[in-house]
Short mmCIF file of C-alpha atoms and ligand atoms in Angstrom, two decimals:
data_model
loop_
_atom_site.label_atom_id
_atom_site.label_comp_id
_atom_site.label_asym_id
_atom_site.label_seq_id
_atom_site.Cartn_x
_atom_site.Cartn_y
_atom_site.Cartn_z
CA UNK K 111 0.00 0.00 0.00
CA UNK K 112 1.26 3.47 -0.89
CA UNK K 113 0.91 6.26 1.68
CA UNK K 114 0.65 9.39 -0.41
CA UNK K 115 0.87 12.94 0.86
CA UNK K 116 -0.80 15.30 -1.60
CA UNK K 117 -0.21 18.97 -0.82
CA UNK K 118 -2.69 21.54 -2.12
CA UNK K 119 -5.24 18.82 -2.86
CA UNK K 120 -8.20 21.18 -2.38
CA UNK K 121 -7.07 23.39 -5.27
CA UNK K 122 -7.86 23.00 -8.94
CA UNK K 123 -5.36 20.39 -10.17
CA UNK K 124 -4.87 18.80 -6.75
CA UNK K 125 -8.57 18.00 -6.32
CA UNK K 126 -8.81 16.50 -9.80
CA UNK K 127 -5.70 14.45 -9.00
CA UNK K 128 -6.95 13.17 -5.63
CA UNK K 129 -10.21 12.00 -7.21
CA UNK K 130 -8.41 10.23 -10.06
CA UNK K 131 -5.74 8.70 -7.80
CA UNK K 132 -8.29 7.26 -5.36
CA UNK K 133 -10.02 5.65 -8.36
CA UNK K 134 -6.90 4.34 -10.07
CA UNK K 135 -4.73 3.36 -7.10
CA UNK K 136 -7.11 1.19 -5.06
CA UNK K 137 -4.46 0.14 -2.58
CA UNK K 138 -3.32 3.67 -1.72
CA UNK K 139 -4.09 6.00 1.13
CA UNK K 140 -4.12 9.74 0.41
CA UNK K 141 -3.50 12.41 3.02
CA UNK K 142 -4.38 15.83 1.62
CA UNK K 143 -2.55 18.65 3.38
CA UNK K 144 -4.00 22.01 2.41
CA UNK K 145 -3.93 25.45 4.00
CA UNK K 146 -7.35 26.18 2.48
CA UNK K 147 -6.39 29.60 1.16
CA UNK K 148 -8.86 31.47 -1.05
CA UNK K 149 -7.95 28.93 -3.79
CA UNK K 150 -8.45 25.82 -1.67
CA UNK K 151 -11.98 24.53 -1.32
CA UNK K 152 -12.98 21.29 0.46
CA UNK K 153 -16.20 21.35 -1.62
CA UNK K 154 -14.04 20.27 -4.57
CA UNK K 155 -13.73 16.83 -2.94
CA UNK K 156 -17.12 16.55 -1.21
CA UNK K 157 -17.96 13.44 -3.27
CA UNK K 158 -15.00 11.43 -1.94
CA UNK K 159 -14.56 12.86 1.56
CA UNK K 160 -16.04 9.76 3.24
CA UNK K 161 -13.65 7.37 1.51
CA UNK K 162 -11.78 5.62 4.36
CA UNK K 163 -8.56 5.85 2.31
CA UNK K 164 -8.75 9.67 2.32
CA UNK K 165 -7.92 12.21 5.01
CA UNK K 166 -7.92 16.01 4.78
CA UNK K 167 -5.61 17.92 7.10
CA UNK K 168 -5.83 21.70 7.24
CA UNK K 169 -2.31 23.06 7.55
CA UNK K 170 0.57 24.99 6.05
CA UNK K 171 3.51 23.36 4.24
CA UNK K 172 5.74 25.91 5.99
CA UNK K 173 4.80 24.37 9.37
CA UNK K 174 7.72 22.01 9.94
CA UNK K 175 6.45 20.30 13.08
CA UNK K 176 3.09 19.55 11.45
CA UNK K 177 4.86 18.10 8.41
CA UNK K 178 7.12 15.96 10.62
CA UNK K 179 4.22 14.56 12.59
CA UNK K 180 2.28 13.77 9.39
CA UNK K 181 5.22 11.90 7.83
CA UNK K 182 5.62 9.96 11.06
CA UNK K 183 1.96 9.24 11.84
CA UNK K 184 0.92 8.41 8.27
CA UNK K 185 4.17 6.65 7.23
CA UNK K 186 4.30 8.80 4.12
CA UNK K 187 6.31 7.20 1.29
CA UNK K 188 5.15 9.33 -1.65
CA UNK K 189 4.70 13.09 -1.95
CA UNK K 190 2.84 14.81 -4.77
CA UNK K 191 3.47 18.48 -4.15
CA UNK K 192 0.91 20.82 -5.71
CA UNK K 193 0.55 23.42 -2.93
CA UNK K 194 1.50 26.85 -4.21
CA UNK K 195 0.32 30.35 -4.78
CA UNK K 196 -0.48 30.00 -8.46
CA UNK K 197 -1.83 33.19 -10.04
CA UNK K 198 0.59 35.43 -11.95
CA UNK K 199 -1.52 38.59 -11.53
CA UNK K 200 -1.62 38.18 -7.74
CA UNK K 201 2.15 37.63 -7.73
CA UNK K 202 2.57 41.02 -9.39
CA UNK K 203 0.46 42.90 -6.86
CA UNK K 204 1.62 40.91 -3.80
CA UNK K 205 4.69 38.67 -4.21
CA UNK K 206 5.31 37.96 -0.49
CA UNK K 207 3.04 34.93 -0.15
CA UNK K 208 4.57 33.45 -3.32
CA UNK K 209 8.05 33.60 -1.84
CA UNK K 210 6.87 32.13 1.46
CA UNK K 211 4.73 29.25 0.22
CA UNK K 212 6.42 28.39 -3.07
CA UNK K 213 10.03 28.69 -1.93
CA UNK K 214 10.12 28.32 1.86
CA UNK K 215 7.20 25.87 1.86
CA UNK K 216 8.82 23.62 -0.76
CA UNK K 217 12.13 23.78 1.11
CA UNK K 218 10.39 22.73 4.35
CA UNK K 219 8.69 19.79 2.68
CA UNK K 220 11.90 18.62 0.97
CA UNK K 221 13.82 18.85 4.20
CA UNK K 222 11.22 16.98 6.23
CA UNK K 223 11.10 14.22 3.57
CA UNK K 224 14.90 14.00 3.68
CA UNK K 225 14.92 13.51 7.45
CA UNK K 226 11.99 11.09 7.43
CA UNK K 227 13.24 8.87 4.59
CA UNK K 228 16.96 8.91 5.28
CA UNK K 229 17.85 8.34 1.62
CA UNK K 230 21.50 8.49 0.53
CA UNK K 231 22.98 9.74 -2.75
CA UNK K 232 23.53 6.99 -5.34
CA UNK K 233 21.66 4.32 -3.43
CA UNK K 234 18.16 3.30 -4.51
CA UNK K 235 15.35 4.62 -2.37
CA UNK K 236 11.79 3.32 -2.79
CA UNK K 237 10.06 6.58 -1.87
CA UNK K 238 9.09 9.30 -4.39
CA UNK K 239 8.86 13.11 -4.13
CA UNK K 240 7.03 14.46 -7.16
CA UNK K 241 7.36 18.22 -7.42
CA UNK K 242 4.66 19.71 -9.67
CA UNK K 243 5.86 22.76 -11.57
CA UNK K 244 5.08 24.91 -14.56
CA UNK K 245 6.38 25.69 -18.04
CA UNK K 246 6.53 29.37 -17.01
CA UNK K 247 9.97 28.77 -15.44
CA UNK K 248 11.40 28.70 -19.00
CA UNK K 249 10.32 32.27 -19.78
CA UNK K 250 8.71 33.49 -22.99
CA UNK K 251 9.02 32.14 -26.55
CA UNK K 252 9.03 33.98 -29.86
CA UNK K 253 6.97 32.89 -32.86
CA UNK K 254 8.53 29.43 -33.07
CA UNK K 255 10.12 26.70 -30.93
CA UNK K 256 9.02 24.87 -27.78
CA UNK K 257 10.36 24.34 -24.26
CA UNK K 258 12.22 21.08 -23.70
CA UNK K 259 13.66 19.73 -20.44
CA UNK K 260 17.02 21.27 -21.33
CA UNK K 261 15.75 24.79 -22.05
CA UNK K 262 17.52 27.18 -19.65
CA UNK K 263 15.38 28.70 -16.93
CA UNK K 264 14.40 32.33 -17.51
CA UNK K 265 11.44 33.14 -15.23
CA UNK K 266 9.97 36.59 -15.65
CA UNK K 267 7.17 37.01 -13.09
CA UNK K 268 7.35 36.71 -9.30
CA UNK K 269 5.20 33.58 -9.65
CA UNK K 270 7.46 31.88 -12.18
CA UNK K 271 10.59 33.01 -10.33
CA UNK K 272 9.29 31.46 -7.12
CA UNK K 273 8.43 28.20 -8.93
CA UNK K 274 11.88 28.20 -10.59
CA UNK K 275 13.48 28.58 -7.15
CA UNK K 276 11.47 25.66 -5.83
CA UNK K 277 12.48 23.52 -8.83
CA UNK K 278 16.15 24.32 -8.15
CA UNK K 279 15.75 23.35 -4.50
CA UNK K 280 14.04 20.09 -5.47
CA UNK K 281 16.84 19.30 -7.90
CA UNK K 282 19.48 20.21 -5.30
CA UNK K 283 17.90 17.81 -2.78
CA UNK K 284 18.21 15.02 -5.34
CA UNK K 285 21.85 15.74 -6.20
CA UNK K 286 23.05 16.57 -2.69
CA UNK K 287 21.05 14.26 -0.46
CA UNK K 288 19.76 11.58 -2.81
CA UNK K 289 16.13 12.51 -2.14
CA UNK K 290 14.16 10.64 -4.86
CA UNK K 291 12.80 13.75 -6.55
CA UNK K 292 11.06 13.94 -9.93
CA UNK K 293 10.00 17.30 -11.36
CA UNK K 294 7.18 17.87 -13.86
CA UNK K 295 6.79 21.14 -15.76
CA UNK K 296 3.34 21.47 -17.26
CA UNK K 297 1.61 23.95 -19.55
CA UNK K 298 -1.65 25.82 -18.78
CA UNK K 299 -4.39 23.57 -17.42
CA UNK K 300 -8.14 24.08 -17.70
CA UNK K 301 -11.19 22.09 -16.62
CA UNK K 302 -13.65 21.66 -13.72
CA UNK K 303 -12.95 23.29 -10.33
CA UNK K 304 -10.53 25.96 -11.59
CA UNK K 305 -10.78 29.13 -9.53
CA UNK K 306 -12.34 31.91 -11.64
CA UNK K 307 -9.34 34.22 -11.47
CA UNK K 308 -7.69 32.29 -14.33
CA UNK K 309 -8.55 33.11 -17.93
CA UNK K 310 -10.92 30.28 -18.91
CA UNK K 311 -13.22 30.12 -15.85
CA UNK K 312 -13.18 33.92 -15.52
CA UNK K 313 -14.37 34.32 -19.10
CA UNK K 314 -17.02 31.59 -18.76
CA UNK K 315 -18.44 33.10 -15.57
CA UNK K 316 -18.40 36.68 -16.85
CA UNK K 317 -19.96 35.63 -20.14
CA UNK K 318 -22.71 33.69 -18.34
CA UNK K 319 -23.50 36.82 -16.32
CA UNK K 320 -23.33 39.18 -19.33
CA UNK K 321 -20.29 40.98 -17.87
CA UNK K 322 -17.39 42.42 -19.88
CA UNK K 323 -14.68 39.96 -20.97
CA UNK K 324 -11.23 41.44 -20.24
CA UNK K 325 -8.53 40.43 -22.76
CA UNK K 326 -5.06 41.69 -21.89
CA UNK K 327 -3.11 43.63 -24.53
CA UNK K 328 -3.87 42.61 -28.10
CA UNK K 329 -5.11 39.11 -27.18
CA UNK K 330 -2.27 37.59 -29.22
CA UNK K 331 -0.45 35.88 -26.31
CA UNK K 332 -0.29 32.14 -26.83
CA UNK K 333 -0.73 29.37 -24.25
CA UNK K 334 -0.48 25.58 -24.75
CA UNK K 335 -3.73 24.34 -23.16
CA UNK K 336 -4.02 20.94 -21.46
CA UNK K 337 -7.20 19.43 -20.02
CA UNK K 338 -6.62 18.89 -16.29
CA UNK K 339 -7.39 15.15 -16.37
CA UNK K 340 -4.64 14.65 -18.97
CA UNK K 341 -2.23 16.37 -16.57
CA UNK K 342 -3.36 14.08 -13.74
CA UNK K 343 -2.86 11.00 -15.94
CA UNK K 344 0.66 12.22 -16.72
CA UNK K 345 1.44 12.63 -13.02
CA UNK K 346 0.22 9.09 -12.30
CA UNK K 347 2.40 7.79 -15.13
CA UNK K 348 5.45 9.66 -13.80
CA UNK K 349 4.80 8.36 -10.28
CA UNK K 350 4.67 4.81 -11.58
CA UNK K 351 7.44 4.88 -14.16
CA UNK K 352 9.40 8.15 -13.97
CA UNK K 353 13.13 8.06 -13.28
CA UNK K 354 14.33 9.84 -10.15
CA UNK K 355 16.36 12.97 -10.69
CA UNK K 356 14.63 13.59 -14.03
CA UNK K 357 12.39 16.36 -15.25
CA UNK K 358 9.40 15.69 -17.51
CA UNK K 359 7.68 18.38 -19.56
CA UNK K 360 3.91 17.92 -19.98
CA UNK K 361 1.90 19.82 -22.56
CA UNK K 362 -1.25 19.76 -24.61
CA UNK K 363 0.22 20.36 -28.10
CA UNK K 364 -2.69 22.75 -28.32
CA UNK K 365 -1.47 26.29 -28.77
CA UNK K 366 -4.14 28.98 -28.90
CA UNK K 367 -4.09 32.77 -28.89
CA UNK K 368 -6.04 34.16 -25.93
CA UNK K 369 -8.54 35.88 -28.19
CA UNK K 370 -9.29 32.56 -29.93
CA UNK K 371 -9.98 30.94 -26.55
CA UNK K 372 -12.30 33.76 -25.50
CA UNK K 373 -14.19 33.75 -28.80
CA UNK K 374 -14.60 29.96 -28.65
CA UNK K 375 -16.10 30.20 -25.16
CA UNK K 376 -18.51 32.94 -26.32
CA UNK K 377 -19.70 30.83 -29.25
CA UNK K 378 -20.18 27.67 -27.15
CA UNK K 379 -22.20 29.63 -24.58
CA UNK K 380 -24.39 31.31 -27.22
CA UNK K 381 -25.18 27.85 -28.55
CA UNK K 382 -25.70 26.26 -25.13
CA UNK K 383 -27.74 28.91 -23.28
CA UNK K 384 -28.73 31.34 -26.04
CA UNK K 385 -27.50 34.83 -26.84
CA UNK K 386 -27.55 37.73 -24.37
CA UNK K 387 -31.00 39.07 -23.37
CA UNK K 388 -30.33 42.00 -25.77
CA UNK K 389 -30.04 39.50 -28.65
CA UNK K 390 -26.34 40.33 -29.05
CA UNK K 391 -23.75 37.53 -29.30
CA UNK K 392 -21.40 37.16 -26.33
CA UNK K 393 -18.41 38.22 -28.45
CA UNK K 394 -19.84 41.76 -28.06
CA UNK K 395 -18.72 41.64 -24.40
CA UNK K 396 -15.00 41.36 -25.31
CA UNK K 397 -12.87 44.33 -24.16
CA UNK K 398 -9.14 44.72 -24.83
CA UNK K 399 -7.72 46.06 -21.57
CA UNK K 400 -4.37 47.23 -20.22
CA UNK K 401 -1.76 44.50 -20.56
CA UNK K 402 -0.25 42.52 -17.67
CA UNK K 403 3.21 43.80 -16.63
CA UNK K 404 5.96 41.63 -18.16
CA UNK K 405 3.33 39.52 -19.96
CA UNK K 406 5.00 36.40 -21.43
CA UNK K 407 4.13 36.23 -25.12
CA UNK K 408 4.10 32.56 -25.90
CA UNK K 409 4.49 29.19 -24.15
CA UNK K 410 4.73 25.83 -25.93
CA UNK K 411 5.84 22.46 -24.63
CA UNK K 412 7.81 19.74 -26.34
CA UNK K 413 6.43 16.66 -24.56
CA UNK K 414 8.42 14.10 -26.53
CA UNK K 415 10.37 12.81 -23.49
CA UNK K 416 7.33 11.74 -21.44
CA UNK K 417 5.79 10.30 -24.62
CA UNK K 418 8.91 8.28 -25.43
CA UNK K 419 9.52 7.03 -21.88
CA UNK K 420 5.98 6.51 -20.69
CA UNK K 421 3.77 6.52 -23.75
CA UNK K 422 1.82 9.46 -22.30
CA UNK K 423 -0.01 11.82 -24.65
CA UNK K 424 -3.11 13.93 -24.10
CA UNK K 425 -6.34 12.10 -24.87
CA UNK K 426 -8.72 15.08 -24.68
CA UNK K 427 -8.62 17.58 -27.56
CA UNK K 428 -9.08 21.28 -26.85
CA UNK K 429 -12.42 21.20 -28.65
CA UNK K 430 -13.69 18.38 -26.39
CA UNK K 431 -12.13 19.76 -23.22
CA UNK K 432 -13.42 23.30 -23.59
CA UNK K 433 -16.99 22.09 -24.24
CA UNK K 434 -16.84 19.82 -21.20
CA UNK K 435 -15.46 22.71 -19.11
CA UNK K 436 -18.11 25.20 -20.25
CA UNK K 437 -20.82 22.61 -19.53
CA UNK K 438 -19.39 22.03 -16.06
CA UNK K 439 -19.52 25.74 -15.20
CA UNK K 440 -23.09 25.98 -16.56
CA UNK K 441 -24.13 23.03 -14.37
CA UNK K 442 -22.23 24.21 -11.29
CA UNK K 443 -23.18 27.86 -10.93
CA UNK K 444 -23.67 27.44 -7.19
CA UNK K 445 -20.02 26.35 -6.89
CA UNK K 446 -18.90 29.47 -8.80
CA UNK K 447 -21.21 31.77 -6.84
CA UNK K 448 -19.86 30.40 -3.56
CA UNK K 449 -16.20 30.97 -4.49
CA UNK K 450 -16.92 34.37 -6.07
CA UNK K 451 -17.78 35.78 -2.65
CA UNK K 452 -17.03 39.20 -1.11
CA UNK K 453 -13.27 38.75 -1.20
CA UNK K 454 -13.40 37.71 -4.86
CA UNK K 455 -15.43 40.81 -5.72
CA UNK K 456 -12.85 42.97 -3.93
CA UNK K 457 -10.05 41.22 -5.85
CA UNK K 458 -11.92 41.69 -9.13
CA UNK K 459 -12.51 45.39 -8.49
CA UNK K 460 -8.84 45.97 -7.61
CA UNK K 461 -7.52 43.93 -10.57
CA UNK K 462 -9.92 45.07 -13.27
CA UNK K 463 -11.51 48.30 -11.97
CA UNK K 464 -8.78 50.56 -13.29
CA UNK K 465 -7.92 48.63 -16.45
P1 LIG N 158 -4.56 26.41 -7.07
O1 LIG N 158 -4.20 27.84 -6.76
O2 LIG N 158 -5.89 26.10 -7.64
O3 LIG N 158 -4.43 25.54 -5.73
C1 LIG N 158 -3.37 25.69 -4.83
C2 LIG N 158 -3.71 24.91 -3.57
O4 LIG N 158 -2.60 25.02 -2.65
C3 LIG N 158 -4.93 25.46 -2.83
O5 LIG N 158 -5.76 24.38 -2.41
C4 LIG N 158 -4.34 26.18 -1.63
O6 LIG N 158 -5.20 26.22 -0.50
C5 LIG N 158 -3.09 25.36 -1.36
N1 LIG N 158 -2.04 26.10 -0.65
C6 LIG N 158 -1.57 27.34 -0.94
N2 LIG N 158 -0.63 27.70 -0.05
C7 LIG N 158 -0.47 26.64 0.79
C8 LIG N 158 0.36 26.41 1.90
N3 LIG N 158 1.25 27.32 2.35
N4 LIG N 158 0.28 25.22 2.53
C9 LIG N 158 -0.62 24.27 2.11
N5 LIG N 158 -1.45 24.46 1.08
C10 LIG N 158 -1.38 25.63 0.43
O7 LIG N 158 -3.39 25.88 -7.99
P2 LIG N 158 -3.44 24.85 -9.21
O8 LIG N 158 -3.79 25.59 -10.43
O9 LIG N 158 -4.22 23.67 -8.82
O10 LIG N 158 -1.89 24.48 -9.32
C11 LIG N 158 -1.35 23.41 -8.54
C12 LIG N 158 0.14 23.29 -8.81
O11 LIG N 158 0.35 23.05 -10.20
C13 LIG N 158 0.94 24.55 -8.48
O12 LIG N 158 2.16 24.15 -7.91
C14 LIG N 158 1.15 25.23 -9.82
O13 LIG N 158 2.35 25.98 -9.82
C15 LIG N 158 1.24 24.02 -10.72
N6 LIG N 158 0.84 24.25 -12.12
C16 LIG N 158 -0.38 24.83 -12.39
C17 LIG N 158 -0.77 25.01 -13.72
C18 LIG N 158 -2.11 25.61 -14.07
O14 LIG N 158 -2.37 25.88 -15.24
N7 LIG N 158 -3.01 25.83 -13.12
C19 LIG N 158 0.08 24.61 -14.76
C20 LIG N 158 1.31 24.02 -14.43
C21 LIG N 158 1.66 23.84 -13.11
P1 LIG N 159 -3.87 32.85 -16.75
O1 LIG N 159 -5.08 31.97 -16.79
O2 LIG N 159 -3.74 33.84 -15.64
O3 LIG N 159 -2.60 31.88 -16.81
P2 LIG N 159 -1.01 32.25 -17.02
O4 LIG N 159 -0.82 33.68 -16.82
O5 LIG N 159 -0.40 31.44 -15.93
O6 LIG N 159 -0.69 31.78 -18.39
O7 LIG N 159 -3.79 33.64 -18.11
C1 LIG N 159 -3.77 32.97 -19.37
C2 LIG N 159 -3.58 34.02 -20.42
O8 LIG N 159 -4.74 34.86 -20.47
C3 LIG N 159 -2.41 34.96 -20.17
O9 LIG N 159 -1.80 35.29 -21.41
C4 LIG N 159 -3.07 36.19 -19.55
C5 LIG N 159 -4.41 36.23 -20.24
N1 LIG N 159 -5.53 36.80 -19.44
C6 LIG N 159 -6.36 37.76 -20.01
O10 LIG N 159 -6.19 38.16 -21.18
N2 LIG N 159 -7.39 38.25 -19.28
C7 LIG N 159 -7.62 37.85 -17.98
O11 LIG N 159 -8.58 38.37 -17.33
C8 LIG N 159 -6.77 36.85 -17.42
C9 LIG N 159 -6.98 36.37 -16.01
C10 LIG N 159 -5.74 36.34 -18.19
#
C-alpha cells in the first residue's frame, strides 16, 4: 500500500488528481494537506470525503512540526506536491506569499522528507517526491520553438521566479542528499474546479452573467492548453514509471491565442444557453484592456520525453475539453457563486476596476 501525501489537494489540479488517484490506485491512502487559502476549497472533494482511504488535514507546508508529525503518523512514502500560490496577476500585486509558500514551503517539505526517509545519494530509495511545476519557469518564446527539459530557466514574473526557485531546491535535494525527486513542468491547465481568477473560468463566468470579458493587450499571447485530467494521468504515469532525478515536460500540443480561446467560449455559450438578453452575441462583451506587466508572449511544450519514456499523450482535444469545461460551469453555478464571494469581488474590483 502506498501512503501518499498530496499537498494543495483542495485546489484545482490537486482535487482532480486526488479523485483520479483514489479511483486508479485502489491500494493507496491519500493524506491531503491544504492550507485552504482562497484557492483551496474542500467542496471540490465533497464526493470522496467519506472514503476511508482519504484524510484532509488543514495546515501549512511551511509548518515544519506539522509536516514531521504527518510523515511519522501516516508513514508517508510518496509526496505529490501541488501546494503553491499559483496566479501570476496576484504575484505582481503581492509577491510575499509566493516567496513564502512556493520557496520556503517547498524547502520545508523537501527537508522533512529527507529527514523522514533517510535516503543516501547513489543508493536506490523506494520513496518518491514528485514536485509539480510549470512551463513558465522557462520564460517566454518567440513565434517558433518549444520548451524542452534542457531549455535554460528564464522566469519573468514573481510567480514563475518562485516556482523556478522551488524547482532548483528540489533538484538540489536530489543531487546533494539523494532525495528521490522527480519534477514535472506542465503547460496551462483548464477544466472543472478551476478558480475563476484564471482566464478560462473567468471568461465563462463573466460571459454567463453578461459581464465584460477582459482580454489583456492585443489578445495575441499564446498558451499551450491541457485538459486537467490529462495532466493528472501524466502525473500518475510519472509516479509509476518516472526516473528519479529527471524532469518531464507535460503539454497539450494545443497552442491557442487568448482571443481565440475567448471567442470559442462565447460561441459555445451562445449555442448552449442562447445569446444575451439583448439579442447580441457574447463576443460583443469582449474588451481589450491594459496588458499585464511583463506579460510572457508565448508558451509551448515539447512533450516528446514523457511520450517516449511513458507513452503518455493527451487524450482530450481542446475542442472536447473546452466544451466539457463550459458545460461544467453551466451546471455548477452554485459552486462558482460560492467561491466568487465578497473577497473575490474585492479582488476583481482591484484587478480590473482601473484597467
Ligand atoms: P490552485 O491555486 O488552484 O491551488 C493551490 C492549492 O494550494 C490550494 O488548495 C491552496 O489552498 C493550497 N495552498 C496554498 N498555499 C499553501 C500552503 N502554504 N500550505 C498548504 N497548502 C497551500 O493551484 P493549481 O492551479 O491547482 O496548481 C497546482 C500546482 O500546479 C501549483 O504548484 C502550480 O504551480 C502548478 N501548475 C499549475 C498550472 C495551471 O495551469 N493551473 C500549470 C502548471 C503547473
Ligand atoms: P492565466 O489563466 O492567468 O494563466 P497564465 O498567466 O499562468 O498563463 O492567463 C492565461 C492568459 O490569459 C495569459 O496570457 C493572460 C491572459 N488573461 C487575459 O487576457 N485576461 C484575464 O482576465 C486573465 C486572467 C488572463
